[in-house]
PDB file of C-alpha atoms in Angstrom:
ATOM      1  CA  MET A 141      96.725 158.412  60.443  1.00 81.00           C
ATOM      2  CA  GLU A 142      95.872 155.343  62.427  1.00 87.00           C
ATOM      3  CA  GLU A 143      96.420 158.109  65.625  1.00 90.00           C
ATOM      4  CA  ILE A 144      94.061 160.608  64.069  1.00 93.00           C
ATOM      5  CA  LYS A 145      91.340 158.129  63.556  1.00 94.00           C
ATOM      6  CA  THR A 146      91.443 156.867  66.713  1.00 95.00           C
ATOM      7  CA  ARG A 147      91.227 160.020  68.234  1.00 95.00           C
ATOM      8  CA  LEU A 148      88.334 161.133  65.970  1.00 96.00           C
ATOM      9  CA  LYS A 149      86.310 158.416  67.145  1.00 96.00           C
ATOM     10  CA  GLU A 150      87.377 159.053  70.791  1.00 96.00           C
ATOM     11  CA  MET A 151      86.071 162.522  70.067  1.00 96.00           C
ATOM     12  CA  LEU A 152      82.900 161.305  68.438  1.00 96.00           C
ATOM     13  CA  VAL A 153      81.925 159.124  71.547  1.00 96.00           C
ATOM     14  CA  ARG A 154      82.701 161.370  74.040  1.00 95.00           C
ATOM     15  CA  ARG A 155      81.325 164.514  72.436  1.00 93.00           C
ATOM     16  CA  LEU A 156      78.314 163.403  71.257  1.00 93.00           C
ATOM     17  CA  LYS A 157      77.535 160.878  74.110  1.00 91.00           C
ATOM     18  CA  LEU A 158      77.657 157.626  71.951  1.00 93.00           C
ATOM     19  CA  ASN A 159      76.291 154.761  73.504  1.00 92.00           C
ATOM     20  CA  MET A 160      79.150 152.878  71.863  1.00 93.00           C
ATOM     21  CA  ALA A 161      82.655 152.089  72.220  1.00 95.00           C
ATOM     22  CA  PRO A 162      85.240 154.305  69.571  1.00 95.00           C
ATOM     23  CA  THR A 163      86.206 150.674  68.264  1.00 94.00           C
ATOM     24  CA  GLU A 164      82.829 149.980  66.869  1.00 94.00           C
ATOM     25  CA  ILE A 165      83.033 152.698  64.963  1.00 94.00           C
ATOM     26  CA  MET A 166      84.391 151.763  61.582  1.00 94.00           C
ATOM     27  CA  ASP A 167      86.569 153.862  59.100  1.00 94.00           C
ATOM     28  CA  ASP A 168      84.219 154.351  56.542  1.00 94.00           C
ATOM     29  CA  THR A 169      80.819 154.191  58.595  1.00 93.00           C
ATOM     30  CA  PRO A 170      78.438 157.198  57.297  1.00 94.00           C
ATOM     31  CA  LEU A 171      78.094 159.865  60.212  1.00 94.00           C
ATOM     32  CA  PHE A 172      74.627 160.574  59.324  1.00 90.00           C
ATOM     33  CA  GLU A 173      71.966 158.879  57.130  1.00 86.00           C
ATOM     34  CA  GLY A 174      72.371 154.797  57.202  1.00 83.00           C
ATOM     35  CA  GLY A 175      75.501 155.149  59.789  1.00 88.00           C
ATOM     36  CA  LEU A 176      75.715 156.710  63.151  1.00 90.00           C
ATOM     37  CA  SER A 177      72.477 158.929  61.842  1.00 89.00           C
ATOM     38  CA  LEU A 178      73.726 161.966  63.890  1.00 91.00           C
ATOM     39  CA  ASP A 179      71.835 165.169  63.146  1.00 88.00           C
ATOM     40  CA  SER A 180      72.551 169.054  62.843  1.00 87.00           C
ATOM     41  CA  ILE A 181      73.318 169.583  66.718  1.00 90.00           C
ATOM     42  CA  ASP A 182      75.579 166.770  66.116  1.00 92.00           C
ATOM     43  CA  ALA A 183      77.595 168.050  62.958  1.00 92.00           C
ATOM     44  CA  LEU A 184      78.143 171.205  65.113  1.00 91.00           C
ATOM     45  CA  GLU A 185      79.778 169.436  67.790  1.00 92.00           C
ATOM     46  CA  ILE A 186      82.206 167.755  65.134  1.00 94.00           C
ATOM     47  CA  VAL A 187      82.611 171.018  64.139  1.00 92.00           C
ATOM     48  CA  VAL A 188      83.266 172.677  67.957  1.00 92.00           C
ATOM     49  CA  GLY A 189      85.307 169.306  68.609  1.00 94.00           C
ATOM     50  CA  LEU A 190      87.739 169.611  65.524  1.00 94.00           C
ATOM     51  CA  GLN A 191      88.380 173.106  66.078  1.00 92.00           C
ATOM     52  CA  LYS A 192      88.982 172.593  70.081  1.00 92.00           C
ATOM     53  CA  GLU A 193      90.572 169.485  69.559  1.00 94.00           C
ATOM     54  CA  PHE A 194      92.715 169.530  66.740  1.00 93.00           C
ATOM     55  CA  GLY A 195      92.544 173.101  65.512  1.00 91.00           C
ATOM     56  CA  ALA A 196      91.207 172.685  62.688  1.00 91.00           C
ATOM     57  CA  VAL A 197      88.397 175.271  61.360  1.00 90.00           C
ATOM     58  CA  ILE A 198      85.390 174.527  59.355  1.00 87.00           C
ATOM     59  CA  THR A 199      83.956 177.830  57.980  1.00 78.00           C
ATOM     60  CA  ASP A 200      82.500 177.058  54.655  1.00 80.00           C
ATOM     61  CA  LYS A 201      79.044 174.607  54.351  1.00 81.00           C
ATOM     62  CA  ALA A 202      80.122 172.908  51.376  1.00 86.00           C
ATOM     63  CA  GLN A 203      83.471 171.882  52.502  1.00 86.00           C
ATOM     64  CA  ALA A 204      82.009 170.792  55.982  1.00 88.00           C
ATOM     65  CA  GLU A 205      79.503 168.395  53.586  1.00 87.00           C
ATOM     66  CA  LYS A 206      82.655 167.002  52.170  1.00 90.00           C
ATOM     67  CA  ILE A 207      84.484 166.244  55.569  1.00 93.00           C
ATOM     68  CA  LEU A 208      81.646 165.476  57.707  1.00 93.00           C
ATOM     69  CA  VAL A 209      81.173 162.062  55.943  1.00 94.00           C
ATOM     70  CA  SER A 210      83.185 159.244  57.971  1.00 95.00           C
ATOM     71  CA  VAL A 211      85.965 158.928  60.208  1.00 96.00           C
ATOM     72  CA  ASP A 212      88.011 158.465  56.948  1.00 95.00           C
ATOM     73  CA  THR A 213      87.275 161.630  55.180  1.00 95.00           C
ATOM     74  CA  MET A 214      87.828 163.417  58.641  1.00 95.00           C
ATOM     75  CA  SER A 215      91.303 161.987  59.409  1.00 95.00           C
ATOM     76  CA  ARG A 216      92.286 162.952  55.629  1.00 93.00           C
ATOM     77  CA  PHE A 217      91.101 166.918  56.296  1.00 92.00           C
ATOM     78  CA  LEU A 218      93.361 166.711  59.593  1.00 91.00           C
ATOM     79  CA  SER A 219      96.386 164.577  58.173  1.00 85.00           C
ATOM     80  CA  PRO A 220      98.470 167.863  57.222  1.00 63.00           C
ATOM     81  CA  LYS A 221      97.590 169.750  60.302  1.00 49.00           C
ATOM     82  CA  ALA A 222      97.433 166.717  63.309  1.00 46.00           C
TER      83      ALA A 222
ATOM     84  CA  MET B 247      61.430 194.887  60.487  1.00 48.00           C
ATOM     85  CA  GLY B 248      61.414 198.711  62.269  1.00 56.00           C
ATOM     86  CA  TYR B 249      64.478 198.147  64.262  1.00 62.00           C
ATOM     87  CA  ASP B 250      68.202 198.374  64.356  1.00 66.00           C
ATOM     88  CA  PRO B 251      69.724 194.660  64.871  1.00 59.00           C
ATOM     89  CA  ARG B 252      72.945 196.183  65.754  1.00 65.00           C
ATOM     90  CA  ASP B 253      71.468 198.537  68.603  1.00 71.00           C
ATOM     91  CA  PRO B 254      71.873 196.669  71.538  1.00 68.00           C
ATOM     92  CA  ILE B 255      68.702 198.415  73.241  1.00 69.00           C
ATOM     93  CA  ASP B 256      66.637 198.325  69.552  1.00 72.00           C
ATOM     94  CA  ALA B 257      67.828 194.507  69.174  1.00 74.00           C
ATOM     95  CA  MET B 258      65.495 193.554  71.991  1.00 76.00           C
ATOM     96  CA  ASN B 259      62.585 194.203  69.486  1.00 74.00           C
ATOM     97  CA  SER B 260      63.745 191.549  66.960  1.00 73.00           C
ATOM     98  CA  LEU B 261      62.898 188.676  69.826  1.00 76.00           C
ATOM     99  CA  PRO B 262      59.737 186.792  68.740  1.00 75.00           C
ATOM    100  CA  HIS B 263      58.687 186.657  72.344  1.00 76.00           C
ATOM    101  CA  ALA B 264      55.748 188.492  73.806  1.00 73.00           C
ATOM    102  CA  TYR B 265      55.314 189.873  77.512  1.00 74.00           C
ATOM    103  CA  PRO B 266      55.785 188.549  79.931  1.00 74.00           C
ATOM    104  CA  PHE B 267      58.017 185.864  78.562  1.00 77.00           C
ATOM    105  CA  ILE B 268      60.535 188.643  77.537  1.00 83.00           C
ATOM    106  CA  LEU B 269      63.108 187.406  80.403  1.00 87.00           C
ATOM    107  CA  LEU B 270      65.996 190.542  79.531  1.00 90.00           C
ATOM    108  CA  ASP B 271      65.459 193.807  80.839  1.00 89.00           C
ATOM    109  CA  ARG B 272      68.032 195.603  78.872  1.00 89.00           C
ATOM    110  CA  VAL B 273      70.587 194.437  76.497  1.00 91.00           C
ATOM    111  CA  ALA B 274      73.987 196.429  77.297  1.00 91.00           C
ATOM    112  CA  GLU B 275      76.360 194.891  74.965  1.00 92.00           C
ATOM    113  CA  LEU B 276      76.199 192.791  71.694  1.00 92.00           C
ATOM    114  CA  SER B 277      78.036 191.732  68.786  1.00 91.00           C
ATOM    115  CA  ALA B 278      78.184 188.878  66.293  1.00 90.00           C
ATOM    116  CA  SER B 279      79.984 187.023  68.727  1.00 93.00           C
ATOM    117  CA  ARG B 280      79.191 188.200  72.420  1.00 95.00           C
ATOM    118  CA  GLY B 281      76.252 189.678  74.054  1.00 95.00           C
ATOM    119  CA  VAL B 282      75.830 191.070  77.770  1.00 95.00           C
ATOM    120  CA  ALA B 283      72.313 191.618  79.005  1.00 94.00           C
ATOM    121  CA  VAL B 284      70.662 192.635  82.308  1.00 94.00           C
ATOM    122  CA  LYS B 285      67.972 190.748  84.067  1.00 92.00           C
ATOM    123  CA  ASN B 286      66.096 192.417  87.152  1.00 90.00           C
ATOM    124  CA  VAL B 287      64.341 189.966  89.603  1.00 88.00           C
ATOM    125  CA  SER B 288      61.199 191.830  91.162  1.00 83.00           C
ATOM    126  CA  GLY B 289      59.662 190.625  93.842  1.00 77.00           C
ATOM    127  CA  ASN B 290      56.343 191.919  92.625  1.00 74.00           C
ATOM    128  CA  SER B 291      56.208 190.067  88.831  1.00 70.00           C
ATOM    129  CA  PHE B 292      52.964 188.575  88.406  1.00 60.00           C
ATOM    130  CA  PHE B 293      55.118 185.349  86.834  1.00 59.00           C
ATOM    131  CA  SER B 294      55.423 182.243  88.759  1.00 54.00           C
ATOM    132  CA  TYR B 295      58.214 182.806  90.662  1.00 58.00           C
ATOM    133  CA  GLY B 296      59.217 180.257  93.369  1.00 59.00           C
ATOM    134  CA  ARG B 297      59.070 180.663  97.220  1.00 63.00           C
ATOM    135  CA  MET B 298      61.273 179.133  99.425  1.00 61.00           C
ATOM    136  CA  GLU B 299      61.769 179.547 102.930  1.00 60.00           C
ATOM    137  CA  GLU B 300      59.852 182.878 102.872  1.00 62.00           C
ATOM    138  CA  SER B 301      62.091 184.395 100.106  1.00 70.00           C
ATOM    139  CA  LEU B 302      60.940 184.999  96.405  1.00 78.00           C
ATOM    140  CA  PHE B 303      63.401 183.698  93.587  1.00 81.00           C
ATOM    141  CA  LEU B 304      63.820 183.315  89.948  1.00 86.00           C
ATOM    142  CA  PRO B 305      63.077 179.802  88.845  1.00 86.00           C
ATOM    143  CA  ASP B 306      66.110 177.848  87.215  1.00 89.00           C
ATOM    144  CA  MET B 307      64.786 177.238  83.997  1.00 89.00           C
ATOM    145  CA  LEU B 308      63.712 181.238  83.534  1.00 90.00           C
ATOM    146  CA  LEU B 309      67.459 181.797  83.699  1.00 93.00           C
ATOM    147  CA  ILE B 310      68.067 179.341  81.271  1.00 96.00           C
ATOM    148  CA  GLU B 311      65.200 181.162  79.137  1.00 94.00           C
ATOM    149  CA  ALA B 312      67.250 184.467  79.724  1.00 94.00           C
ATOM    150  CA  MET B 313      70.529 183.022  78.608  1.00 96.00           C
ATOM    151  CA  ALA B 314      68.575 181.505  75.771  1.00 96.00           C
ATOM    152  CA  GLU B 315      67.148 184.939  74.373  1.00 94.00           C
ATOM    153  CA  LEU B 316      70.304 186.640  74.467  1.00 94.00           C
ATOM    154  CA  SER B 317      72.034 184.027  72.738  1.00 95.00           C
ATOM    155  CA  GLY B 318      69.041 184.324  69.786  1.00 92.00           C
ATOM    156  CA  LEU B 319      70.350 188.222  69.471  1.00 91.00           C
ATOM    157  CA  VAL B 320      73.744 187.146  69.282  1.00 92.00           C
ATOM    158  CA  MET B 321      72.780 184.824  66.857  1.00 89.00           C
ATOM    159  CA  ASN B 322      70.585 187.299  64.721  1.00 85.00           C
ATOM    160  CA  PHE B 323      73.333 190.226  65.227  1.00 85.00           C
ATOM    161  CA  GLY B 324      72.958 192.154  61.959  1.00 75.00           C
ATOM    162  CA  LEU B 325      70.076 190.193  60.455  1.00 74.00           C
ATOM    163  CA  THR B 326      67.374 192.719  59.576  1.00 68.00           C
ATOM    164  CA  ASP B 327      64.788 190.116  58.950  1.00 69.00           C
ATOM    165  CA  ARG B 328      63.521 188.667  62.226  1.00 66.00           C
ATOM    166  CA  ARG B 329      64.658 184.735  62.749  1.00 72.00           C
ATOM    167  CA  ALA B 330      62.972 182.593  64.970  1.00 77.00           C
ATOM    168  CA  ALA B 331      66.146 181.023  67.066  1.00 84.00           C
ATOM    169  CA  LEU B 332      65.135 178.011  69.125  1.00 88.00           C
ATOM    170  CA  LEU B 333      66.569 176.451  72.081  1.00 92.00           C
ATOM    171  CA  ALA B 334      67.941 173.400  70.813  1.00 92.00           C
ATOM    172  CA  ALA B 335      70.146 171.655  73.286  1.00 93.00           C
ATOM    173  CA  ILE B 336      71.273 172.392  76.930  1.00 95.00           C
ATOM    174  CA  SER B 337      74.713 170.847  76.969  1.00 92.00           C
ATOM    175  CA  THR B 338      75.698 171.642  80.311  1.00 94.00           C
ATOM    176  CA  MET B 339      74.217 173.631  82.876  1.00 97.00           C
ATOM    177  CA  ARG B 340      75.498 174.220  86.639  1.00 96.00           C
ATOM    178  CA  PHE B 341      73.675 176.424  89.182  1.00 96.00           C
ATOM    179  CA  GLU B 342      75.385 177.549  92.317  1.00 94.00           C
ATOM    180  CA  ARG B 343      72.780 179.643  93.904  1.00 89.00           C
ATOM    181  CA  ARG B 344      69.421 180.999  93.984  1.00 86.00           C
ATOM    182  CA  VAL B 345      68.771 184.619  92.769  1.00 88.00           C
ATOM    183  CA  THR B 346      66.156 186.478  95.081  1.00 85.00           C
ATOM    184  CA  ALA B 347      63.986 189.104  94.191  1.00 85.00           C
ATOM    185  CA  GLY B 348      65.927 192.657  94.462  1.00 88.00           C
ATOM    186  CA  GLU B 349      69.058 191.238  92.714  1.00 91.00           C
ATOM    187  CA  SER B 350      70.347 192.426  89.240  1.00 94.00           C
ATOM    188  CA  ILE B 351      71.603 189.759  87.304  1.00 96.00           C
ATOM    189  CA  THR B 352      74.489 189.904  84.538  1.00 97.00           C
ATOM    190  CA  VAL B 353      73.935 187.698  81.947  1.00 97.00           C
ATOM    191  CA  THR B 354      76.367 186.993  78.955  1.00 98.00           C
ATOM    192  CA  SER B 355      76.434 184.804  75.991  1.00 97.00           C
ATOM    193  CA  VAL B 356      79.637 184.093  73.488  1.00 97.00           C
ATOM    194  CA  LEU B 357      79.387 182.373  70.638  1.00 95.00           C
ATOM    195  CA  GLU B 358      81.419 179.000  70.758  1.00 93.00           C
ATOM    196  CA  GLY B 359      80.606 177.844  67.353  1.00 90.00           C
ATOM    197  CA  SER B 360      77.943 177.475  64.366  1.00 87.00           C
ATOM    198  CA  PHE B 361      77.566 175.415  61.639  1.00 85.00           C
ATOM    199  CA  GLY B 362      74.687 176.049  59.071  1.00 81.00           C
ATOM    200  CA  ARG B 363      71.915 177.405  61.187  1.00 83.00           C
ATOM    201  CA  VAL B 364      73.197 175.780  64.420  1.00 90.00           C
ATOM    202  CA  ALA B 365      74.964 177.465  66.883  1.00 93.00           C
ATOM    203  CA  SER B 366      76.224 176.835  70.350  1.00 94.00           C
ATOM    204  CA  PHE B 367      76.804 179.457  73.238  1.00 97.00           C
ATOM    205  CA  ILE B 368      78.846 179.589  76.124  1.00 97.00           C
ATOM    206  CA  VAL B 369      76.545 181.268  78.784  1.00 97.00           C
ATOM    207  CA  GLU B 370      77.242 182.774  82.351  1.00 98.00           C
ATOM    208  CA  ALA B 371      74.914 184.516  84.664  1.00 97.00           C
ATOM    209  CA  SER B 372      76.090 186.208  87.622  1.00 97.00           C
ATOM    210  CA  VAL B 373      75.315 188.819  90.567  1.00 96.00           C
ATOM    211  CA  GLY B 374      77.978 191.427  90.934  1.00 94.00           C
ATOM    212  CA  SER B 375      81.127 189.581  90.978  1.00 94.00           C
ATOM    213  CA  VAL B 376      79.339 186.208  92.212  1.00 95.00           C
ATOM    214  CA  ARG B 377      78.548 183.474  89.604  1.00 96.00           C
ATOM    215  CA  ILE B 378      75.610 182.074  89.747  1.00 96.00           C
ATOM    216  CA  ALA B 379      74.885 179.588  86.804  1.00 97.00           C
ATOM    217  CA  ALA B 380      77.221 178.811  83.730  1.00 97.00           C
ATOM    218  CA  GLY B 381      76.616 176.331  80.675  1.00 97.00           C
ATOM    219  CA  ARG B 382      76.442 175.882  77.097  1.00 96.00           C
ATOM    220  CA  LEU B 383      73.167 176.084  75.219  1.00 96.00           C
ATOM    221  CA  THR B 384      72.248 175.292  71.248  1.00 95.00           C
ATOM    222  CA  LEU B 385      70.521 177.098  69.323  1.00 94.00           C
ATOM    223  CA  ALA B 386      68.894 176.432  65.903  1.00 91.00           C
ATOM    224  CA  CYS B 387      67.976 179.443  63.703  1.00 81.00           C
ATOM    225  CA  ALA B 388      65.302 179.305  60.754  1.00 67.00           C
ATOM    226  CA  GLU B 389      63.305 181.830  58.460  1.00 55.00           C
ATOM    227  CA  ALA B 390      60.249 179.998  60.186  1.00 44.00           C
ATOM    228  CA  GLU B 391      59.985 177.736  63.299  1.00 40.00           C
ATOM    229  CA  VAL B 392      61.347 174.859  62.856  1.00 37.00           C
ATOM    230  CA  PRO B 393      59.442 171.480  64.260  1.00 38.00           C
ATOM    231  CA  SER B 394      61.470 168.542  64.850  1.00 39.00           C
ATOM    232  CA  GLY B 395      62.134 165.961  62.688  1.00 38.00           C
ATOM    233  CA  GLN B 396      62.399 168.983  60.051  1.00 37.00           C
ATOM    234  CA  VAL B 397      65.515 168.985  57.758  1.00 38.00           C
ATOM    235  CA  VAL B 398      67.929 172.238  58.480  1.00 40.00           C
ATOM    236  CA  SER B 399      70.743 172.594  56.347  1.00 42.00           C
ATOM    237  CA  GLY B 400      70.263 169.011  54.571  1.00 41.00           C
ATOM    238  CA  ILE B 401      70.299 167.378  58.282  1.00 41.00           C
ATOM    239  CA  GLN B 402      67.619 165.987  60.220  1.00 42.00           C
ATOM    240  CA  ILE B 403      66.523 167.216  63.405  1.00 39.00           C
ATOM    241  CA  ARG B 404      66.056 164.791  65.842  1.00 38.00           C
TER     242      ARG B 404
END
């Protein structure tokens, strides 16, 4: 699980060109409001990244809103697949 | 309405653009995941083509516009109500050579992924078998134009 979280943080920094180190992202840091302040284009980048780098496909918007909350929620989604 | 959004030729009518800013001349192939179109570069277009070393060429930004227009058609494929697809981001774009008057460009756009009303596309332009540009675009779609700062799919656009 920790390895997945590390890979997720590295993916966020790389794909979203965040001006911070992966280690600065906490497991429970909100991705959107009140946290990393990502937007809808960033959300798409994460969806594409999860598919390309982890083989995880998110098709349902309601499902996405539960997964794209924090590194914690994304890792729980990925853990059976990674 | 008045057009068939699944017909590659008729789909051109779904573009919200007006002359002279329709950069595509013909859509050859169109589906929900991929589009192929042709842009002919004319030497007598009044549109502001660049001039360098006595040859007319298509400015690179207009090539990106053609790629975005085709991506918008892919994004709207099958929809009977016209929705504005706005160019939201150019993640990468590499130009390998200029296109001069008299050449015909084949533009290809492949849907990479989508989330809500936002979608990314892998785009490429070629003359014959020679690739002249390639990159990745993101489009945001809405029933009406979405100015910066408006909420799309519950998430704020910067």
